[in-house]
Amino acid sequence: MPAKNAFYAQSGGVSAVINASACGVIETARAHRGKIGKVYAGRNGIIGALREELIDTSRESKAAIRGLLSTPAGAFGSCRHKLQSLDENRAEYERLLEVFKAHNIGYFFYNGGGDSADTCLKVSQLSDTMGYPLQAIHIPKTIDNDLPLTDTCPGFGSVAKYIAISTREASLDVVSMCETSTKVFILEVMGRHAGWIAASAGLAAERDSDGPHIILFPEIAFDRTKFLARVKRTVKRHGHCVIVASEGAQYADGRFLADSGITDAFGHRQLGGLAPGLAEMVKSELGYKYHWAVADYLQRSARHIASQTDLDQAYAVGAAAVEFALQGKNAVMPCIVRGSGKRYRWHIGEAPLQKVANREKKMPRSFISRDGFGITQAARDYLSPLIAGEAYPDYRNGLPRYVRLKLEPVARKLKTAFKV
Amino acid sequence: MPAKNAFYAQSGGVSAVINASACGVIETARAHRGKIGKVYAGRNGIIGALREELIDTSRESKAAIRGLLSTPAGAFGSCRHKLQSLDENRAEYERLLEVFKAHNIGYFFYNGGGDSADTCLKVSQLSDTMGYPLQAIHIPKTIDNDLPLTDTCPGFGSVAKYIAISTREASLDVVSMCETSTKVFILEVMGRHAGWIAASAGLAAERDSDGPHIILFPEIAFDRTKFLARVKRTVKRHGHCVIVASEGAQYADGRFLADSGITDAFGHRQLGGLAPGLAEMVKSELGYKYHWAVADYLQRSARHIASQTDLDQAYAVGAAAVEFALQGKNAVMPCIVRGSGKRYRWHIGEAPLQKVANREKKMPRSFISRDGFGITQAARDYLSPLIAGEAYPDYRNGLPRYVRLKLEPVARKLKTAFKV
């Protein structure tokens, strides 16, 4: 019997290092050719499996696969598509099994965040409920750093580094300009309902006078009066004020400061656009000249300044997923375990998917300063090693050389199409 | 008679490499101690001279001055303050002379853009009109790249590199997501009335299918119908559309798409906030899911990915300014001259300030594609060498080590204060 093939797909918002996890999966699978056949990647995540749109990664050269290490975003395409329960949409599961059977797929690697972990968990149960032998391993990825049971999530460290650097740089800009011009600068960052990314901006400050002076966390209810008083005090004291605001910042009643009115396929509200509103608030109440920036996708695709630690961990969870599969495991996720001791060390552990799916890990209150506007030493100790090391890509003509895969499709074996 | 001291100041919006020009001035002056005494930096530009707030750069270590090479923004503080004409505000000029005389200043180096060149020109005329021997040299700096008589402006190449890289990275992100999520991504960039920065995003694309698919230049009147049709066509063809919009984009009647309603000290309207408006237009007319980013100060302070060419040129114009002064010149500006031939070469030339001040160099029409939405090969040939080379700063704990100067004040000699 030929070795079972593997299915690998990317899901949810992409990151600067998710392709490094793909590289870890494919290189490790290639090193075990006798036990794992080919790695088929889903074109646009789980949708690729449902539509039988598979990409044959064996057609990619060794160099191209290595190139994934230094290429941001999702090389195989990602998706926002959540499988319903078996009861709600049995057809989808039957289709998945049909595709997996047709292509002799025995390993399922799904690379994503909390929602994707849920999808992976549902697939892992197919083995029992529908009698098809399949091992499903989830590979953690989310810039929001909100997965439980792992010390950190691959993708986060690089965004944290980008935001910390950008905050330090923009703060110097504002310091230069504040005497006659901009007094208040607002940087809006991602992170959904968790303040991890916003917190990372706090690393930019070495002294009390350094920006950011105010961080707005989703975990702390926004109080307009208190906020404006703090802005005013900061400008009086330092001549300027740098604010980093999480897109998930919200009022005490749960309303987001920035609700775009759009809902995604996972049922989440799309956030973004909080910075101009805050700027307007500062201008109308305090009269200060402002500038604001919204980093949006720039922050999560910034492979040009990825964290080496993050990159190493992204590769490692990909490689570990294959090793777990070879050990016969199912419904698990490789996670990052932080060693004890002052010097940062980490290794790969194993987390049961049942305890990962659909749970959000928010910032502990002990990471946020008492006044709610900054980070504590505990947060610094946690965050600092995650942004260590600069994993620069190669350049050609002044621009990063990001790999382009051939993305050759696997010939279809099924007669029927499936509409997603 | 002791050698005359020099005054150096930074003016207008800062950049990732303006401190490299400061480094060029100070290191070159130090190398000619017999001819130039001390370099006094104005705290916050020309305002520092008017207020007699001078910084003694001789108190900074050699290493600290070298550190300016890799530190973004204006280490001595900048300002937006335009001198009026001698007739309009004679008091300011008399004050300047008073300060210069008190501190034995014979050299005036002003580091800025078009408005600052005007200030420098006015100061250069003091020598004749008010009988005080003074040589004024302008040192070019503007991320907008809109100064005449120089092939490029130090500060621009680094922003161009940042925007080209960010566009390439964010485009990969959108490609990954577009099947089920974001179809249109809009990046708003700076550049005021000139499309140079927006044009640099065009370098990100290597193929027709690569983003950016649409660039909105200030030089091309915005046509809503044509724009929406192009967005639609691009999404139909490639599944997604990446748009880079200059903050100076405007309608045929000259109204800016994004006018914040704020006017700065130079009388310019503050721009910014065009991206959310365009996104709303796309959503309401075409129904596509969007994301948008406004890079704002992040783009001009991004020393972490500065262009080596830009850095070299910024240093060179600073050094050349001192050499021009030593040659007895006045009312001139060192400029960048591009050599002929295929391989990029450059050297320092000399431009008369009279022909620099208050003139904006816009993008030539030949740099913009016929349809008005992209760049031509001529633009690529011009832009490409300017972003060559990665001038990485040193890092400590995952963050760039940017220098902190002591900024020791020069003891005041005048009894009177001057209100600016």
Coordinates of C-alpha atoms in Angstrom, one line a residue, chain B residues 4-355:
Chain B
K4 CA 33.5 81.5 12.9
N5 CA 31.0 79.1 14.3
A6 CA 28.3 77.4 12.3
F7 CA 24.6 77.2 12.8
Y8 CA 22.8 74.1 11.6
A9 CA 19.1 73.4 11.8
Q10 CA 16.4 71.0 10.6
S11 CA 13.2 72.3 9.1
G12 CA 9.8 71.0 8.0
G13 CA 8.7 67.4 8.1
V14 CA 11.5 65.1 9.1
S15 CA 12.8 61.9 7.4
A16 CA 14.6 58.6 8.0
V17 CA 17.9 60.1 7.0
I18 CA 17.9 63.9 7.8
N19 CA 20.1 63.1 10.8
A20 CA 22.6 61.6 8.3
S21 CA 22.9 65.1 6.8
A22 CA 23.5 66.5 10.3
C23 CA 26.2 63.8 10.7
G24 CA 27.7 64.9 7.4
V25 CA 27.8 68.6 8.5
I26 CA 29.2 68.0 12.0
E27 CA 31.8 65.4 11.0
T28 CA 33.0 67.6 8.1
A29 CA 33.1 70.7 10.3
R30 CA 35.1 68.8 12.9
A31 CA 37.6 67.8 10.2
H32 CA 38.2 71.5 9.6
R33 CA 38.5 72.8 13.1
G34 CA 40.9 75.6 12.2
K35 CA 38.4 77.1 9.8
I36 CA 35.1 76.4 11.5
G37 CA 34.7 76.7 15.2
K38 CA 31.8 74.9 16.8
V39 CA 28.6 73.7 15.2
Y40 CA 25.6 75.0 17.1
A41 CA 22.3 73.3 16.3
G42 CA 19.1 75.2 16.5
R43 CA 16.6 73.6 18.8
N44 CA 13.5 73.2 16.6
G45 CA 14.9 74.7 13.5
I46 CA 15.1 78.4 12.8
I47 CA 13.1 79.0 16.0
G48 CA 16.1 77.9 18.0
A49 CA 18.1 80.8 16.5
L50 CA 15.3 83.3 17.1
R51 CA 14.9 82.2 20.7
E52 CA 18.7 81.8 21.2
E53 CA 18.1 78.2 22.0
L54 CA 21.3 76.7 20.6
I55 CA 22.6 73.2 21.2
D56 CA 26.4 72.7 21.5
T57 CA 27.2 69.8 19.2
S58 CA 30.8 69.8 20.3
R59 CA 29.6 68.3 23.6
E60 CA 28.5 65.1 21.7
S61 CA 30.9 62.2 21.4
K62 CA 32.2 61.0 18.1
A63 CA 30.1 57.9 18.5
A64 CA 27.0 59.8 19.2
I65 CA 27.5 61.9 16.1
R66 CA 28.1 58.7 14.1
G67 CA 24.9 57.3 15.6
L68 CA 23.0 60.1 13.8
L69 CA 23.6 58.1 10.6
S70 CA 21.3 55.4 11.8
T71 CA 18.7 57.4 13.7
P72 CA 15.5 58.7 12.1
A73 CA 13.6 62.0 12.6
G74 CA 15.2 65.3 13.6
A75 CA 17.6 64.8 16.5
F76 CA 17.7 68.6 17.2
G77 CA 14.0 69.2 16.7
S78 CA 12.4 70.6 13.6
C79 CA 9.8 73.3 13.0
R80 CA 7.3 74.6 10.6
H81 CA 8.1 78.3 10.6
K82 CA 8.5 80.4 7.5
L83 CA 10.3 83.7 7.7
Q84 CA 8.3 86.5 6.2
S85 CA 10.0 89.0 3.9
L86 CA 12.4 91.6 5.3
D87 CA 9.8 94.3 4.8
E88 CA 7.1 92.3 6.6
N89 CA 9.0 91.3 9.7
R90 CA 12.3 93.1 10.0
A91 CA 12.3 92.3 13.7
E92 CA 12.9 88.6 13.0
Y93 CA 15.9 89.3 10.8
E94 CA 17.4 91.8 13.3
R95 CA 17.0 89.2 16.0
L96 CA 18.7 86.5 13.9
L97 CA 21.7 88.8 13.3
E98 CA 21.8 89.7 17.0
V99 CA 22.0 86.0 17.9
F100 CA 24.5 85.2 15.1
K101 CA 26.8 88.1 16.2
A102 CA 26.6 87.1 19.9
H103 CA 27.7 83.6 19.1
N104 CA 30.2 84.5 16.3
I105 CA 28.2 82.5 13.7
G106 CA 29.4 82.9 10.2
Y107 CA 27.9 79.9 8.6
F108 CA 24.2 79.0 8.3
F109 CA 23.2 75.5 7.2
Y110 CA 19.5 74.9 6.8
N111 CA 18.3 71.4 6.2
G112 CA 14.8 71.2 4.7
G113 CA 12.5 71.3 1.7
G114 CA 11.1 74.0 -0.6
D115 CA 9.8 76.3 2.2
S116 CA 13.0 76.0 4.1
A117 CA 15.0 76.8 1.0
D118 CA 13.0 80.1 1.0
T119 CA 14.0 80.7 4.6
C120 CA 17.6 80.0 3.8
L121 CA 17.5 82.3 0.8
K122 CA 16.3 85.1 2.9
V123 CA 19.0 84.5 5.5
S124 CA 21.6 84.4 2.7
Q125 CA 20.6 88.0 1.7
L126 CA 21.3 89.3 5.2
S127 CA 24.9 89.5 4.3
D128 CA 24.2 92.2 1.7
T129 CA 21.2 93.9 3.1
M130 CA 22.3 94.2 6.7
G131 CA 26.0 94.2 6.3
Y132 CA 26.7 91.1 8.4
P133 CA 29.1 88.6 6.8
L134 CA 27.2 85.3 6.7
Q135 CA 27.2 82.3 4.3
A136 CA 23.9 80.5 4.0
I137 CA 23.9 77.0 2.5
H138 CA 20.7 75.0 2.0
I139 CA 20.8 71.2 2.5
P140 CA 18.1 69.5 0.6
K141 CA 15.7 67.2 2.5
T142 CA 12.2 66.2 1.6
I143 CA 10.4 62.9 1.4
D144 CA 8.2 64.5 -1.2
N145 CA 11.0 64.6 -3.7
D146 CA 9.6 67.9 -5.1
L147 CA 12.7 70.2 -5.0
P148 CA 13.9 71.4 -8.4
L149 CA 17.4 71.2 -9.7
T150 CA 18.4 68.0 -7.9
D151 CA 17.9 64.6 -9.3
T152 CA 16.4 63.5 -6.1
C153 CA 15.9 64.7 -2.5
P154 CA 17.5 62.9 0.4
G155 CA 14.7 61.4 2.5
F156 CA 12.7 60.3 -0.6
G157 CA 14.6 57.1 -1.5
S158 CA 14.0 55.6 2.0
V159 CA 10.2 56.4 1.9
A160 CA 10.1 55.1 -1.7
K161 CA 11.8 51.9 -0.5
Y162 CA 9.4 51.5 2.5
I163 CA 6.3 52.1 0.3
A164 CA 7.5 49.7 -2.4
I165 CA 8.2 47.0 0.1
S166 CA 5.0 47.5 2.0
T167 CA 3.0 47.5 -1.2
R168 CA 4.6 44.2 -2.2
E169 CA 4.0 42.7 1.2
A170 CA 0.4 43.8 1.6
S171 CA -0.4 42.7 -2.0
L172 CA 0.7 39.2 -1.1
D173 CA -1.6 39.4 1.9
V174 CA -4.6 40.4 -0.2
V175 CA -3.9 37.7 -2.8
S176 CA -4.0 35.2 0.0
M177 CA -7.3 36.5 1.4
C178 CA -9.3 37.5 -1.7
E179 CA -11.1 34.3 -2.4
T180 CA -13.4 34.6 0.6
S181 CA -12.6 37.9 2.2
T182 CA -10.8 41.2 1.3
K183 CA -11.0 42.0 -2.4
V184 CA -9.8 45.6 -2.4
F185 CA -6.9 47.1 -0.4
I186 CA -6.1 50.7 -0.3
L187 CA -2.8 52.2 0.9
E188 CA -2.7 56.0 1.4
V189 CA 0.8 57.5 1.1
M190 CA 2.3 61.0 1.6
G191 CA 3.8 63.3 -1.0
R192 CA 1.6 66.4 -0.9
H193 CA 1.1 67.8 -4.4
A194 CA 3.6 65.5 -6.1
G195 CA 3.1 61.8 -6.9
W196 CA 6.7 60.6 -6.3
I197 CA 6.0 58.5 -3.3
A198 CA 2.8 57.0 -4.8
A199 CA 4.8 56.2 -7.9
S200 CA 7.4 54.3 -5.9
A201 CA 4.7 51.8 -5.0
G202 CA 4.7 50.8 -8.6
L203 CA 8.1 49.2 -8.2
A204 CA 6.5 46.5 -6.1
A205 CA 4.9 45.0 -9.2
E206 CA 6.9 42.7 -11.4
R207 CA 4.0 41.3 -13.5
D208 CA 0.7 42.7 -14.7
S209 CA -1.2 40.7 -12.1
D210 CA 0.9 42.1 -9.2
G211 CA -0.3 44.9 -7.0
P212 CA -0.5 47.9 -7.1
H213 CA -3.1 47.7 -9.9
I214 CA -4.1 51.4 -9.5
I215 CA -2.1 54.3 -8.4
L216 CA -3.8 57.7 -7.8
F217 CA -1.5 60.6 -8.5
P218 CA -2.0 64.2 -7.6
E219 CA -1.0 65.0 -11.1
I220 CA -3.9 63.2 -12.7
A221 CA -7.4 64.5 -12.0
F222 CA -9.5 61.9 -10.1
D223 CA -12.4 60.6 -12.1
R224 CA -14.8 58.6 -9.9
T225 CA -16.4 56.7 -12.8
K226 CA -13.2 55.7 -14.4
F227 CA -11.7 54.7 -11.1
L228 CA -14.6 52.5 -10.1
A229 CA -14.6 50.9 -13.5
R230 CA -10.9 50.1 -13.2
V231 CA -11.4 48.6 -9.7
K232 CA -14.2 46.4 -11.0
R233 CA -12.2 45.2 -14.0
T234 CA -9.2 44.4 -11.9
V235 CA -11.2 42.4 -9.4
K236 CA -12.9 40.5 -12.2
R237 CA -9.5 39.8 -13.8
H238 CA -7.3 39.1 -10.8
G239 CA -9.7 38.4 -8.0
H240 CA -8.4 41.4 -6.0
C241 CA -7.3 45.0 -6.5
V242 CA -4.5 46.9 -4.7
I243 CA -4.7 50.7 -4.8
V244 CA -2.1 53.1 -3.7
A245 CA -3.4 56.6 -3.3
S246 CA -1.4 59.8 -2.8
E247 CA -2.8 62.1 -0.1
G248 CA -2.7 64.8 -2.7
A249 CA -5.1 63.1 -5.1
Q250 CA -7.6 65.6 -6.3
Y251 CA -10.6 66.2 -8.5
A252 CA -10.3 68.1 -11.8
D253 CA -11.4 71.3 -10.0
G254 CA -8.5 71.1 -7.6
R255 CA -10.5 69.9 -4.5
F256 CA -8.5 67.3 -2.6
L257 CA -10.1 64.0 -2.0
A258 CA -8.9 64.2 1.6
D259 CA -8.8 67.7 3.0
S260 CA -8.6 67.6 6.8
G261 CA -9.6 71.2 7.0
I262 CA -6.4 72.1 8.9
T263 CA -3.8 74.6 7.5
D264 CA -0.2 74.6 8.7
A265 CA 2.2 77.5 9.3
F266 CA 3.3 77.5 5.7
G267 CA -0.3 77.9 4.6
H268 CA -0.6 74.4 3.3
R269 CA -3.7 72.3 3.9
Q270 CA -3.0 69.3 6.0
L271 CA -3.9 66.2 4.0
G272 CA -4.8 62.7 5.2
G273 CA -7.7 60.3 5.5
L274 CA -8.4 59.7 1.9
A275 CA -8.2 55.9 2.2
P276 CA -11.3 55.4 4.3
G277 CA -13.3 57.6 1.9
L278 CA -12.1 55.6 -1.2
A279 CA -12.9 52.4 0.6
E280 CA -16.4 53.6 1.4
M281 CA -16.8 54.5 -2.3
V282 CA -15.7 51.1 -3.4
K283 CA -18.0 49.3 -0.9
S284 CA -21.1 51.3 -1.7
E285 CA -20.7 51.2 -5.4
L286 CA -19.2 47.8 -6.0
G287 CA -19.9 45.9 -2.8
Y288 CA -16.4 44.6 -2.3
K289 CA -15.0 43.9 1.1
Y290 CA -12.0 46.2 1.7
H291 CA -9.1 46.9 4.0
W292 CA -7.2 50.2 4.1
A293 CA -4.0 51.5 5.6
V294 CA -2.6 54.9 6.2
A295 CA 1.1 54.8 6.7
D296 CA 1.5 58.4 7.7
Y297 CA 4.6 59.0 9.9
L298 CA 5.5 55.3 9.8
Q299 CA 6.7 55.8 6.2
R300 CA 9.0 58.7 6.8
S301 CA 10.5 57.6 10.0
A302 CA 11.2 54.0 8.9
R303 CA 14.9 54.0 9.4
H304 CA 14.8 50.3 9.9
I305 CA 14.6 49.8 6.2
A306 CA 16.3 52.9 4.9
S307 CA 17.8 52.9 1.4
Q308 CA 21.5 52.8 1.4
T309 CA 21.7 55.1 -1.6
D310 CA 19.5 57.6 0.1
L311 CA 21.5 57.4 3.3
D312 CA 24.8 58.0 1.4
Q313 CA 23.3 61.0 -0.4
A314 CA 21.9 62.5 2.7
Y315 CA 25.4 62.3 4.3
A316 CA 27.0 63.6 1.2
V317 CA 24.8 66.8 0.9
G318 CA 25.6 67.6 4.5
A319 CA 29.3 67.2 4.0
A320 CA 29.2 69.1 0.7
A321 CA 27.4 72.0 2.4
V322 CA 30.3 72.5 4.7
E323 CA 32.8 72.3 1.9
F324 CA 30.8 74.8 -0.1
A325 CA 30.9 77.1 2.9
L326 CA 34.7 76.7 3.2
Q327 CA 35.0 77.6 -0.5
G328 CA 33.3 80.9 0.4
K329 CA 29.9 80.1 -1.3
N330 CA 26.6 81.6 -0.3
A331 CA 22.9 81.1 -1.3
V332 CA 23.6 77.7 -2.8
M333 CA 22.4 74.1 -2.3
P334 CA 24.3 70.9 -2.9
C335 CA 22.3 68.8 -5.2
I336 CA 22.4 65.2 -6.5
V337 CA 23.4 64.9 -10.1
R338 CA 22.7 61.6 -11.9
G339 CA 25.4 60.4 -14.3
S340 CA 24.6 59.3 -17.8
G341 CA 24.9 55.7 -18.8
K342 CA 23.0 52.6 -17.8
R343 CA 24.7 52.0 -14.5
Y344 CA 23.5 54.4 -11.8
R345 CA 26.1 56.9 -10.7
W346 CA 25.7 60.1 -8.9
H347 CA 27.8 63.0 -7.7
I348 CA 27.2 66.3 -5.9
G349 CA 26.5 69.4 -7.8
E350 CA 25.6 73.0 -6.9
A351 CA 22.3 74.7 -7.4
P352 CA 21.6 78.5 -6.8
L353 CA 19.0 78.9 -4.0
Q354 CA 17.2 81.6 -6.0
K355 CA 16.0 78.8 -8.4

